[in-house]
Amino acid sequence: MKERLKEIKQEALDRIQSAADEQSLQDVRVYFLGKKGQITEVLKGMGKLSKEERPVIGQLANEVRDEITEALESKKAKLEQVALEQQLQEESVDVTLPGRPVNMGGPHLLRKVIRDIEDLFTSMGYEVAEGPEVETDFYNFESLNLPKHHPARDMQDSFFITDELLMRTQTSPVQARTLRKHDGQGPVKIICPGKVYRRDTDDATHSHQFTQIEGLYVDENIRMSDLKGTLNVFAKHIFGEDRSIRLRPSFFPFTEPSVEMDISCKICGGEGCSVCKGSGWIEILGAGMVHPNVLEMAGFDSEKYTGFAFGMGPERIAMLKYGVEDIRHFYTNDIRFLKQFHGV
Ligand code: 2NL
């Protein structure tokens, strides 16, 4: 029986050694240590042994059982360790892989142009003023020297909401409101960017909704030369130091005298080309000396105060500067268009 127990032990240790997974270990345990296992089989024959032999064999059987149990335990721990390492290997994350790209947005071209213009004028001491897009007839027209039935109202076909309320057709009402708040005390030095609305049929150069930036500087002794100097700085800052400006006489109801400002054409250098329509000059904005009626209606003494004002369309500025051929590109939000101007 001693021999048999030694054989059992050796066979069990060999099979434990070569077991490849937990299931085979379990099979080994049942085969050797189970109720009908090899050790039990041996112990069944104990009855035939002598009194002296019995405890010796019993002790040996216990030792063999303990050794097998211990071998099973340590092999099980080893298998678990291997399984864990394999799992860690399979599920490992490569933290050095590049991340998924994030779609970065950027300011809209129109926004950028407006901001550039704002930055220039605030650097010259102007403040940015804003006001309502739904305006009264008084601020949009009358306070700007455009009484009811004035023929110049026809230039700005409007979206009326009631007889007295409309979508503003220009940002000038913001300037009229700001003037009024100053109670006849200068200086007033502001620029007014914002959306304006006109009843128009949309095409490559017209939109029923677009943006404007107007500027206003009212104080004692403000002269036409101040206007010209300011516009010259503006034109060179936005379009390049190599550009020159010219002023042509024009008409606006709210300014007298009124001018239109052109910049020299960069494409042809003044020779005449398709962009400047052969003239060598490109129209950029309208301006003038604030009409005394506008100053008086806003509570300013037009004998003491004078001022200049100007107005421009950022869409037009952006189209000329960046070669955009259709105003509708600003509003159709085609990402292929918008992306071209990221980082300009
Ligand atoms: C243009 C011309 C202009 C003004 C806007 C203005 C405002 C006040 C008083 C006097 Cl409160 N003038 N604004 C003056 C001249 C021209 O805009 O062609 N804009 C796109």
Short mmCIF file of C-alpha atoms and ligand atoms in Angstrom, two decimals:
data_model
loop_
_atom_site.label_atom_id
_atom_site.label_comp_id
_atom_site.label_asym_id
_atom_site.label_seq_id
_atom_site.Cartn_x
_atom_site.Cartn_y
_atom_site.Cartn_z
CA MET A 1 0.00 0.00 0.00
CA LYS A 2 2.93 2.26 0.69
CA GLU A 3 4.09 1.71 -2.88
CA ARG A 4 0.64 2.42 -4.21
CA LEU A 5 0.45 5.70 -2.25
CA LYS A 6 3.86 6.76 -3.57
CA GLU A 7 2.72 5.98 -7.14
CA ILE A 8 -0.47 7.99 -6.58
CA LYS A 9 1.53 10.91 -5.28
CA GLN A 10 3.94 10.85 -8.22
CA GLU A 11 1.19 10.50 -10.80
CA ALA A 12 -0.84 13.28 -9.18
CA LEU A 13 2.14 15.67 -9.05
CA ASP A 14 2.95 14.93 -12.71
CA ARG A 15 -0.59 15.60 -13.83
CA ILE A 16 -0.82 18.78 -11.76
CA GLN A 17 2.45 19.89 -13.28
CA SER A 18 1.15 19.47 -16.83
CA ALA A 19 -2.39 20.78 -16.23
CA ALA A 20 -3.03 23.68 -18.62
CA ASP A 21 -6.18 25.17 -17.11
CA GLU A 22 -8.37 25.22 -14.02
CA GLN A 23 -10.75 22.61 -15.39
CA SER A 24 -7.98 20.01 -15.76
CA LEU A 25 -6.83 20.83 -12.20
CA GLN A 26 -10.38 20.22 -10.97
CA ASP A 27 -10.41 16.88 -12.81
CA VAL A 28 -7.13 15.93 -11.11
CA ARG A 29 -8.55 16.86 -7.69
CA VAL A 30 -11.64 14.71 -8.22
CA TYR A 31 -9.64 11.81 -9.63
CA PHE A 32 -7.21 11.63 -6.67
CA LEU A 33 -8.91 13.27 -3.68
CA GLY A 34 -12.62 12.82 -4.48
CA LYS A 35 -15.07 10.55 -2.66
CA LYS A 36 -14.41 7.82 -5.19
CA GLY A 37 -10.85 8.95 -5.82
CA GLN A 38 -7.58 7.03 -5.74
CA ILE A 39 -6.73 7.87 -2.09
CA THR A 40 -10.16 6.76 -0.89
CA GLU A 41 -9.71 3.53 -2.83
CA VAL A 42 -6.43 2.89 -0.95
CA LEU A 43 -7.98 3.72 2.42
CA LYS A 44 -10.78 1.23 1.76
CA GLY A 45 -8.16 -1.53 1.96
CA MET A 46 -7.05 -0.40 5.45
CA GLY A 47 -9.21 -3.07 7.08
CA LYS A 48 -6.86 -5.75 5.86
CA LEU A 49 -3.85 -4.18 7.58
CA SER A 50 -2.39 -5.04 10.94
CA LYS A 51 -2.83 -2.77 14.01
CA GLU A 52 0.75 -1.54 13.72
CA GLU A 53 0.61 -0.82 10.01
CA ARG A 54 -2.70 1.06 10.06
CA PRO A 55 -1.55 4.35 11.65
CA VAL A 56 1.60 4.35 9.51
CA ILE A 57 -0.39 3.99 6.28
CA GLY A 58 -3.03 6.41 7.58
CA GLN A 59 -0.40 9.05 8.26
CA LEU A 60 1.23 8.47 4.89
CA ALA A 61 -2.14 8.78 3.14
CA ASN A 62 -2.73 12.07 4.97
CA GLU A 63 0.68 13.35 3.95
CA VAL A 64 0.11 12.37 0.32
CA ARG A 65 -3.32 14.08 0.40
CA ASP A 66 -1.82 17.24 1.91
CA GLU A 67 0.98 17.35 -0.64
CA ILE A 68 -1.43 16.88 -3.52
CA THR A 69 -3.71 19.58 -2.07
CA GLU A 70 -0.81 21.96 -1.71
CA ALA A 71 0.40 21.26 -5.25
CA LEU A 72 -3.13 21.86 -6.55
CA GLU A 73 -3.35 25.19 -4.69
CA SER A 74 -0.01 26.49 -5.88
CA LYS A 75 -0.68 25.40 -9.48
CA LYS A 76 -4.07 27.10 -9.32
CA ALA A 77 -2.44 30.34 -8.13
CA LYS A 78 0.08 30.07 -10.96
CA LEU A 79 -2.63 29.55 -13.58
CA GLU A 80 -4.57 32.54 -12.23
CA GLN A 81 -1.47 34.69 -12.42
CA VAL A 82 -0.85 33.66 -16.03
CA ALA A 83 -4.50 34.33 -16.93
CA LEU A 84 -4.35 37.79 -15.33
CA GLU A 85 -1.17 38.68 -17.16
CA GLN A 86 -2.67 37.55 -20.44
CA GLN A 87 -5.80 39.63 -19.81
CA LEU A 88 -3.72 42.69 -18.95
CA GLN A 89 -1.77 42.19 -22.14
CA GLU A 90 -4.88 41.87 -24.31
CA GLU A 91 -6.74 44.78 -22.75
CA SER A 92 -3.83 47.17 -22.54
CA VAL A 93 -4.35 50.67 -23.94
CA ASP A 94 -1.60 52.26 -26.01
CA VAL A 95 -1.46 55.70 -24.44
CA THR A 96 1.07 56.81 -27.04
CA LEU A 97 -1.48 56.53 -29.89
CA PRO A 98 -2.43 59.96 -31.31
CA GLY A 99 -5.88 61.18 -30.14
CA ARG A 100 -8.92 61.46 -32.39
CA PRO A 101 -8.85 64.83 -34.19
CA VAL A 102 -11.25 67.46 -32.83
CA ASN A 103 -12.96 69.73 -35.37
CA MET A 104 -11.80 73.20 -34.45
CA GLY A 105 -14.06 76.11 -35.30
CA GLY A 106 -12.96 79.68 -35.84
CA PRO A 107 -14.39 83.15 -36.15
CA HIS A 108 -16.57 83.79 -39.21
CA LEU A 109 -14.79 85.97 -41.79
CA LEU A 110 -17.35 88.75 -41.33
CA ARG A 111 -16.91 88.64 -37.54
CA LYS A 112 -13.15 88.91 -37.99
CA VAL A 113 -13.40 91.93 -40.30
CA ILE A 114 -15.81 93.66 -37.90
CA ARG A 115 -13.47 92.95 -34.99
CA ASP A 116 -10.43 94.27 -36.88
CA ILE A 117 -12.28 97.52 -37.61
CA GLU A 118 -13.49 97.77 -34.00
CA ASP A 119 -9.94 97.18 -32.72
CA LEU A 120 -8.54 99.94 -34.92
CA PHE A 121 -11.11 102.52 -33.82
CA THR A 122 -11.00 101.61 -30.13
CA SER A 123 -7.22 102.08 -30.35
CA MET A 124 -7.99 105.65 -31.51
CA GLY A 125 -10.21 106.27 -28.48
CA TYR A 126 -13.62 105.31 -29.89
CA GLU A 127 -16.13 103.35 -27.82
CA VAL A 128 -18.31 100.60 -29.27
CA ALA A 129 -22.04 101.40 -28.94
CA GLU A 130 -24.95 99.09 -29.68
CA GLY A 131 -28.71 99.48 -29.89
CA PRO A 132 -31.98 97.77 -30.83
CA GLU A 133 -32.56 96.17 -34.24
CA VAL A 134 -36.29 96.93 -34.01
CA GLU A 135 -36.30 100.75 -34.18
CA THR A 136 -38.78 103.57 -34.06
CA ASP A 137 -39.41 105.64 -37.17
CA PHE A 138 -38.14 108.61 -35.15
CA TYR A 139 -34.64 107.25 -34.45
CA ASN A 140 -34.23 105.41 -37.75
CA PHE A 141 -35.32 108.34 -39.95
CA GLU A 142 -36.61 111.58 -38.39
CA SER A 143 -33.77 112.20 -35.93
CA LEU A 144 -31.38 111.75 -38.87
CA ASN A 145 -32.94 114.57 -40.86
CA LEU A 146 -35.19 112.25 -42.85
CA PRO A 147 -38.74 113.54 -42.19
CA LYS A 148 -41.76 111.50 -43.33
CA HIS A 149 -42.19 111.62 -47.13
CA HIS A 150 -38.57 112.74 -47.62
CA PRO A 151 -37.57 111.32 -51.01
CA ALA A 152 -34.29 109.90 -49.59
CA ARG A 153 -36.34 107.38 -47.60
CA ASP A 154 -36.90 105.58 -50.91
CA MET A 155 -33.19 104.69 -50.98
CA GLN A 156 -33.81 102.39 -48.03
CA ASP A 157 -36.85 100.24 -48.70
CA SER A 158 -37.75 99.04 -45.22
CA PHE A 159 -39.43 96.23 -43.27
CA PHE A 160 -42.10 98.06 -41.27
CA ILE A 161 -43.66 96.25 -38.30
CA THR A 162 -46.22 98.96 -37.48
CA ASP A 163 -46.54 102.56 -38.74
CA GLU A 164 -43.98 103.60 -36.13
CA LEU A 165 -41.76 100.50 -35.78
CA LEU A 166 -39.42 98.95 -38.31
CA MET A 167 -36.30 96.78 -38.61
CA ARG A 168 -33.52 99.40 -38.60
CA THR A 169 -32.19 100.13 -42.10
CA GLN A 170 -28.88 101.51 -40.80
CA THR A 171 -26.97 101.67 -37.52
CA SER A 172 -27.23 105.50 -37.38
CA PRO A 173 -30.15 105.34 -34.89
CA VAL A 174 -27.67 103.97 -32.33
CA GLN A 175 -25.60 107.11 -32.85
CA ALA A 176 -28.66 109.35 -32.54
CA ARG A 177 -29.60 107.58 -29.29
CA THR A 178 -26.05 107.91 -27.92
CA LEU A 179 -25.89 111.61 -28.83
CA ARG A 180 -29.12 112.20 -26.95
CA LYS A 181 -27.77 110.51 -23.82
CA HIS A 182 -24.88 112.99 -23.73
CA ASP A 183 -27.26 115.92 -22.99
CA GLY A 184 -25.56 118.31 -25.37
CA GLN A 185 -22.09 117.66 -23.88
CA GLY A 186 -19.19 116.55 -26.10
CA PRO A 187 -17.11 114.72 -26.89
CA VAL A 188 -18.99 111.77 -28.38
CA LYS A 189 -16.64 109.32 -30.05
CA ILE A 190 -18.25 106.01 -30.98
CA ILE A 191 -18.46 103.28 -33.57
CA CYS A 192 -21.67 101.29 -34.00
CA PRO A 193 -21.44 97.82 -35.54
CA GLY A 194 -24.57 95.75 -36.07
CA LYS A 195 -27.13 94.06 -38.30
CA VAL A 196 -29.43 96.12 -40.52
CA TYR A 197 -32.39 95.18 -42.72
CA ARG A 198 -33.66 96.40 -46.09
CA ARG A 199 -36.36 95.19 -48.42
CA ASP A 200 -34.15 93.96 -51.21
CA THR A 201 -33.96 90.98 -53.54
CA ASP A 202 -30.92 88.90 -52.63
CA ASP A 203 -28.24 88.54 -55.30
CA ALA A 204 -24.44 88.51 -55.49
CA THR A 205 -24.15 92.04 -54.07
CA HIS A 206 -27.48 92.55 -52.22
CA SER A 207 -28.85 90.98 -49.07
CA HIS A 208 -32.05 91.80 -47.17
CA GLN A 209 -30.00 91.53 -43.97
CA PHE A 210 -26.41 92.69 -43.73
CA THR A 211 -24.05 94.47 -41.35
CA GLN A 212 -22.90 98.04 -40.99
CA ILE A 213 -20.30 99.88 -39.00
CA GLU A 214 -20.84 103.57 -38.50
CA GLY A 215 -18.55 105.98 -36.73
CA LEU A 216 -19.28 109.35 -35.12
CA TYR A 217 -17.00 111.95 -33.57
CA VAL A 218 -18.65 115.09 -32.19
CA ASP A 219 -16.73 117.75 -30.26
CA GLU A 220 -15.68 121.38 -30.51
CA ASN A 221 -13.58 122.20 -33.58
CA ILE A 222 -13.99 118.88 -35.42
CA ARG A 223 -13.22 119.54 -39.07
CA MET A 224 -13.35 117.86 -42.44
CA SER A 225 -9.57 117.36 -42.27
CA ASP A 226 -10.08 115.26 -39.10
CA LEU A 227 -12.46 113.08 -41.09
CA LYS A 228 -10.03 112.73 -43.97
CA GLY A 229 -7.09 111.89 -41.68
CA THR A 230 -9.14 109.29 -39.81
CA LEU A 231 -10.37 107.64 -43.02
CA ASN A 232 -6.83 107.60 -44.39
CA VAL A 233 -5.56 105.73 -41.31
CA PHE A 234 -8.49 103.31 -41.59
CA ALA A 235 -7.96 102.58 -45.30
CA LYS A 236 -4.23 101.96 -44.91
CA HIS A 237 -4.69 99.82 -41.81
CA ILE A 238 -7.27 97.55 -43.41
CA PHE A 239 -6.11 97.45 -47.05
CA GLY A 240 -2.38 98.17 -46.81
CA GLU A 241 0.01 101.09 -46.45
CA ASP A 242 0.47 101.29 -50.21
CA ARG A 243 -3.14 102.39 -50.77
CA SER A 244 -4.23 105.98 -51.11
CA ILE A 245 -7.73 107.46 -50.68
CA ARG A 246 -9.78 110.10 -52.41
CA LEU A 247 -13.01 111.84 -51.38
CA ARG A 248 -15.76 112.59 -53.90
CA PRO A 249 -18.78 114.84 -53.21
CA SER A 250 -21.96 112.90 -52.47
CA PHE A 251 -25.28 113.28 -50.67
CA PHE A 252 -26.65 111.91 -47.40
CA PRO A 253 -29.52 113.59 -45.57
CA PHE A 254 -27.68 113.40 -42.23
CA THR A 255 -24.38 114.95 -43.33
CA GLU A 256 -23.42 118.22 -45.02
CA PRO A 257 -21.14 118.25 -46.87
CA SER A 258 -21.23 114.54 -47.73
CA VAL A 259 -18.50 112.51 -49.39
CA GLU A 260 -17.80 109.07 -50.74
CA MET A 261 -14.38 107.60 -50.09
CA ASP A 262 -12.51 105.50 -52.65
CA ILE A 263 -9.24 103.61 -52.26
CA SER A 264 -6.72 103.13 -55.04
CA CYS A 265 -7.08 99.80 -56.82
CA LYS A 266 -4.45 97.29 -55.78
CA ILE A 267 -5.05 94.99 -58.73
CA CYS A 268 -4.09 97.50 -61.42
CA GLY A 269 -2.34 100.14 -59.28
CA GLY A 270 -4.60 102.85 -60.74
CA GLU A 271 -4.35 101.87 -64.41
CA GLY A 272 -7.93 100.60 -64.56
CA CYS A 273 -9.10 96.98 -64.46
CA SER A 274 -12.29 94.90 -64.06
CA VAL A 275 -12.29 95.14 -60.23
CA CYS A 276 -12.27 98.96 -60.28
CA LYS A 277 -14.29 99.04 -63.50
CA GLY A 278 -11.53 100.87 -65.34
CA SER A 279 -11.40 103.85 -62.95
CA GLY A 280 -8.39 102.87 -60.82
CA TRP A 281 -10.51 103.56 -57.69
CA ILE A 282 -12.81 101.40 -55.55
CA GLU A 283 -15.68 102.84 -53.51
CA ILE A 284 -15.40 101.89 -49.82
CA LEU A 285 -17.69 104.04 -47.68
CA GLY A 286 -19.81 107.16 -47.26
CA ALA A 287 -19.12 109.95 -44.79
CA GLY A 288 -19.55 113.64 -44.07
CA MET A 289 -19.86 116.41 -41.51
CA VAL A 290 -22.85 115.81 -39.22
CA HIS A 291 -25.81 117.93 -40.40
CA PRO A 292 -26.63 120.75 -37.94
CA ASN A 293 -30.26 119.56 -37.83
CA VAL A 294 -29.10 116.14 -36.53
CA LEU A 295 -27.00 117.79 -33.79
CA GLU A 296 -29.84 120.13 -32.77
CA MET A 297 -32.44 117.31 -32.69
CA ALA A 298 -30.11 115.36 -30.38
CA GLY A 299 -29.78 118.36 -28.04
CA PHE A 300 -26.39 119.69 -29.19
CA ASP A 301 -25.65 123.36 -29.93
CA SER A 302 -24.58 123.24 -33.59
CA GLU A 303 -22.85 126.63 -33.22
CA LYS A 304 -20.55 125.18 -30.56
CA TYR A 305 -20.22 121.56 -31.71
CA THR A 306 -19.35 120.01 -35.03
CA GLY A 307 -18.61 116.44 -35.93
CA PHE A 308 -17.98 113.90 -38.64
CA ALA A 309 -19.65 110.58 -39.31
CA PHE A 310 -19.06 107.69 -41.66
CA GLY A 311 -20.74 104.43 -42.54
CA MET A 312 -19.51 101.27 -44.23
CA GLY A 313 -20.59 97.71 -45.02
CA PRO A 314 -18.24 95.08 -43.55
CA GLU A 315 -19.41 92.57 -46.19
CA ARG A 316 -18.12 94.86 -48.91
CA ILE A 317 -14.84 95.40 -47.03
CA ALA A 318 -14.41 91.63 -46.59
CA MET A 319 -15.29 90.92 -50.24
CA LEU A 320 -12.72 93.41 -51.51
CA LYS A 321 -10.01 92.41 -49.06
CA TYR A 322 -10.39 88.64 -49.35
CA GLY A 323 -11.73 88.32 -52.91
CA VAL A 324 -15.19 87.00 -51.99
CA GLU A 325 -17.32 87.28 -55.12
CA ASP A 326 -20.82 86.69 -53.70
CA ILE A 327 -22.31 88.27 -50.56
CA ARG A 328 -24.49 85.17 -50.06
CA HIS A 329 -21.37 83.18 -49.10
CA PHE A 330 -21.45 84.99 -45.74
CA TYR A 331 -24.89 83.65 -44.91
CA THR A 332 -25.19 80.19 -46.49
CA ASN A 333 -22.69 78.74 -43.99
CA ASP A 334 -20.97 76.37 -46.37
CA ILE A 335 -18.12 75.01 -44.25
CA ARG A 336 -15.86 74.81 -47.34
CA PHE A 337 -16.17 78.60 -47.71
CA LEU A 338 -15.83 79.39 -44.01
CA LYS A 339 -12.77 77.14 -43.53
CA GLN A 340 -10.73 79.04 -46.11
CA PHE A 341 -10.53 81.99 -43.73
CA HIS A 342 -9.51 80.22 -40.53
CA GLY A 343 -6.42 81.93 -39.26
CA VAL A 344 -6.34 84.80 -41.79
C1 2NL B 1 -22.89 104.51 -46.25
C2 2NL B 1 -22.97 105.88 -45.68
C3 2NL B 1 -23.09 107.10 -43.66
C4 2NL B 1 -23.47 108.33 -41.66
C5 2NL B 1 -23.50 107.14 -42.36
C6 2NL B 1 -24.32 109.38 -39.63
C7 2NL B 1 -24.85 109.17 -38.37
C8 2NL B 1 -25.22 110.24 -37.63
C9 2NL B 1 -25.09 111.51 -38.10
C10 2NL B 1 -24.56 111.66 -39.34
CL1 2NL B 1 -25.90 110.03 -36.08
N1 2NL B 1 -24.18 110.61 -40.09
N2 2NL B 1 -23.94 108.32 -40.37
C11 2NL B 1 -22.98 109.45 -42.28
C12 2NL B 1 -22.55 109.38 -43.58
C13 2NL B 1 -22.60 108.20 -44.30
O1 2NL B 1 -23.16 105.87 -44.30
O2 2NL B 1 -22.70 104.37 -47.42
N3 2NL B 1 -22.99 103.48 -45.42
C14 2NL B 1 -22.88 102.14 -45.84
#
